[in-house]
Amino acid sequence: MSAPASTRGALLARQFRAGRSSALLPQSVLGLVCGGYAVGAATGWGSERLALFMGDFGLSAAALAAAVSCFLFARAADIRFRPAWLLFSLSSLMAACGNAVWGWYECVRDVPVPSPSPADVFFLCFAPPAIVGLLVLAKRPVTRAGWVCLALDSWLIGGSLLTLSWSLALAHTAHVADAEGGSVARAALTLAYPLLDIVLVSMVLALHFRRTSVNRAAVNTAIAALALTVLCDALFTSPLLRQTYHSGQLLDAGWFAGSLLLAYAPWGAARHADPAVPDEDPESPRTTSRPIAGSLAALTPYLAAAVCTLGILYNVIEGRRVDRVVVLTGCTVVLALVVRQGIMLVDNIALTQELAQKENHFRSLVQGSSDVIMIAAPSGVLRYVSPAAAGVYGRDADELVGAELSSIIHPDDLGRVVHEVRRFLAAPPGEEPTTRIECRFRSGSGDWLNVESTINRHQGGLILNSRDVTERVRLQAQLQHNAEHDPLTDLPNRALFTARVRQALAGRRAGDAGTAVLFIDLDGFKAANDRLGHQAGDELLVQAARRLQESVRAGDTAARLGGDEFAALITGDGGREQDARECQVHEIADRLRLTLSEPYRIGDGEVRVTASIGVAFAEPGITPNDLMRNADLAMYRAKAGGKNRVQLYAPQMQADVVRRSELATRLRGALRDGEFALLHQPVVHLATGTIAAVAAQARWRSAQGILFTPAEFLRIAEDGDRSAELGRWLLEEAVEQAADRAGAGHQAPVCVRLPARRLLDRGFPAGSVEALLTRHGLPSAALMIEIADSDPRVPFEELEQRLAALRRLGVRIALDGFGSGYAAINALRRLPIDVLKLDRGLVEGVVESARLHKITSGLLRIACDLGMQSVADGVDVPEQVLALRAMGCTHGRGAAFSGPLDEYRLRRVLARGTFPVPGGVPAQPVLAGGSLPSLTGSHGETPVPPT
């Protein structure tokens, strides 16, 4: 028995014992009262007067108590069979009234009770309500045949009792009444009592095995009370007691006990009965009596017919003339028995046909099912195998019958299957009716099939319902593989790689410094993919994955994380010193870098890419996510440090990331809170020292008082939203302040540096510059936009169209950072450029390096030949001014003249107008590109102001 079932059983047992103990007192009182009445009746109550009183009014009081008890019980609760108890109350009330009228004659009026009398009316009304109440308590048949059988059973019992009673007493009573010359009413009354009792007894016997299971204890007590009353009525109507009966005799004790027992039935018997627990509970003790009860119910009609036969034989043996009533009743009983037997025969035939149909149906289901159904004996021998085994296992069912179940199970699965079967058989059937096992079965071809079996108990053995799930298992394995591997390279993906790292860190060498994670990125893959196409790019990734897989050791894991990013898990062996293990991992990483950097054969040509690798070593207590993050940081540091290199992780990298994150968080609200300020740096003519323009530069001083350089916050502002917002603010603020200075008489064009991708951003529409200049009243020639970079992701066609539109408007275009990057020449060839700005890297070494001197001189010659102005960025010392002026550079800006100035200092410098230049005023340079342009005139006539 399961734990919940045993707990429930213990609880019910305690409740039963408590109910028994609580009902013991009223039962004892009931027994004492009935016993006292019986003793008093047996002794004659001490006086004739008291005997009459107790025999009449005592019985009336007991019947009245039964009527009140049943009535109150019917109204006290919402019970299912309230009408039955109300009818029992009415029946008892009739008995109480009859005894009261009887006592009125004998005790009050002191006259003999006439026959018939009003008391007889009440006594006759006792049986009908009781009979109807018993019908209400009975289970109703669900079919017409059931109702017919119930009526036949009632008549078989009643007719048999009538035959026996008539043979023994009623015939004699009828003859005596007729001989004495009594009236018809008196004769009918004489026979009415036993006939009603016979009907009542018939109902009690016929419905005894059909009573409801609800509150069975109370119903049994009520039936016992009615049976006791009927028995006393039968004794009263017998000729032996009828003539000598008077009130107060011992027979009254039976009526008295029957009434009190009926009064006790609804309350005392129901107190310790649990109506919520039906008697059909399979664990109930009454379950064992059901077969007996069913047998008695089936035998009742035949026992009644036997009683009828005995009544007839009694008359024959005694030599009496068989009475017509006996003959008529016996014939009807036999006829009823024949009809009932015919109904049972028809029912049996129908049930046999239905059983045969169901058997054929289930046989068809079993034999036609695609699942294999097997029955194994407790010893494990197969006793039955369905024909589906030939199609599923490739083995005939007859071949499997008689074989051991263990002989067809894979040896590796046998132990698990045996353990599960033993556990299942030991479990309570009610708690676990079935179980499911998946194992491998041997097929007829010798292969192993994945089989899923549902197992049920069967007479100590097992019923197995099995189906072939080999394809499902293969599909699940394939899906699992696809979920954990990259579809292109078939390397483990990020999820499986993370699981492998977690497994390595959770092992016994979790803190082994030899365990490391390598993050690998292919430098130049995007450019090759864009140039050669995605198919060639995929082929390159497949070859790189193959090289990576072949380069790592057998116990290591190579994975593709996505795009051109790969990773490798190098597990430590714990057999070396920490420095030696770290050196070994570094050698593995460098070997991977060299292997991945070798040329790739794609189609008919070769493609070269390099690899940047970040290495992070495991530390005690580190999590898989932290270890992979460290390797990722090291890889990005390797790319930032020049690519094609191996970079070991250092804790400072994480600190830099945290600082950048904090800086980005502050930057989100810096513009809104007014923490940005605009400074300007003069652009000076190298020959005359005059100020040709000013370059707008943003400065950020946070609320904490920290001044960030442009290199710091511009790198953080690479995010699209923040970069666009900062670019819009810089342009609007520069134009507004330039317009204010122009109104004050300081006519100096302003240069604004913007990334090329910002010009094509949706938040920077084509007409926004013109609208901005119009709103502030600044001439378009007073604005120059410096293209800050040549991002390869920016489409040149769109950028060319946008810059051409700005030039038509009158805005000048400068190419910033010229001389650094392969894209500069392409931009110079295709974009409408007015001014070239030499990169700071060229200017810084132009004096010391002869190579840079020649390169810079060549670039300036190109600018002069194209008719463009030139501006040198980062002119910090006088020697650079002299060298650049000698090579033909027209303008410059830097510390040699002035650093970035606020608005007040800028206006003072503009008011002065010039800066001293080294070497005085030389002759006009050959490659100067013409004189300084004025701020007026059309675009075609006026040269561009240099920046």
mmCIF file of C-alpha atoms in Angstrom, residues 13 43 52 90 128 283 296 305-306 361 380 490 508 576 580 591 635 656-657 687 689 778 786 823 832 924:
data_model
loop_
_atom_site.group_PDB
_atom_site.id
_atom_site.type_symbol
_atom_site.label_atom_id
_atom_site.label_comp_id
_atom_site.label_asym_id
_atom_site.label_seq_id
_atom_site.Cartn_x
_atom_site.Cartn_y
_atom_site.Cartn_z
ATOM 1 C CA ALA A 13 -9.507 3.223 11.250
ATOM 2 C CA THR A 43 -43.580 -10.461 34.305
ATOM 3 C CA LEU A 52 -52.571 -2.499 29.395
ATOM 4 C CA LEU A 90 -45.277 8.592 8.356
ATOM 5 C CA PRO A 128 -47.759 1.158 2.456
ATOM 6 C CA GLU A 283 -9.740 -1.666 -0.109
ATOM 7 C CA LEU A 296 -27.609 -14.589 -2.706
ATOM 8 C CA ALA A 305 -39.846 -20.916 -5.819
ATOM 9 C CA ALA A 306 -38.510 -23.699 -3.625
ATOM 10 C CA HIS A 361 -12.532 -6.432 -31.906
ATOM 11 C CA GLY A 380 10.816 -13.591 -18.143
ATOM 12 C CA ASP A 490 30.540 21.338 -38.327
ATOM 13 C CA ARG A 508 39.404 18.032 -10.680
ATOM 14 C CA ARG A 576 54.010 20.943 -15.450
ATOM 15 C CA ALA A 580 55.848 26.015 -18.461
ATOM 16 C CA ARG A 591 51.284 28.033 -34.112
ATOM 17 C CA MET A 635 41.497 39.215 -28.820
ATOM 18 C CA ASP A 656 39.562 49.595 -19.303
ATOM 19 C CA VAL A 657 36.267 48.036 -20.323
ATOM 20 C CA ALA A 687 53.645 82.319 -45.491
ATOM 21 C CA GLY A 689 50.824 84.248 -40.528
ATOM 22 C CA LEU A 778 25.789 82.497 -42.128
ATOM 23 C CA GLU A 786 35.962 67.960 -43.057
ATOM 24 C CA ALA A 823 41.131 54.611 -49.119
ATOM 25 C CA PRO A 832 34.689 66.528 -54.860
ATOM 26 C CA GLN A 924 55.805 83.299 -52.903
#
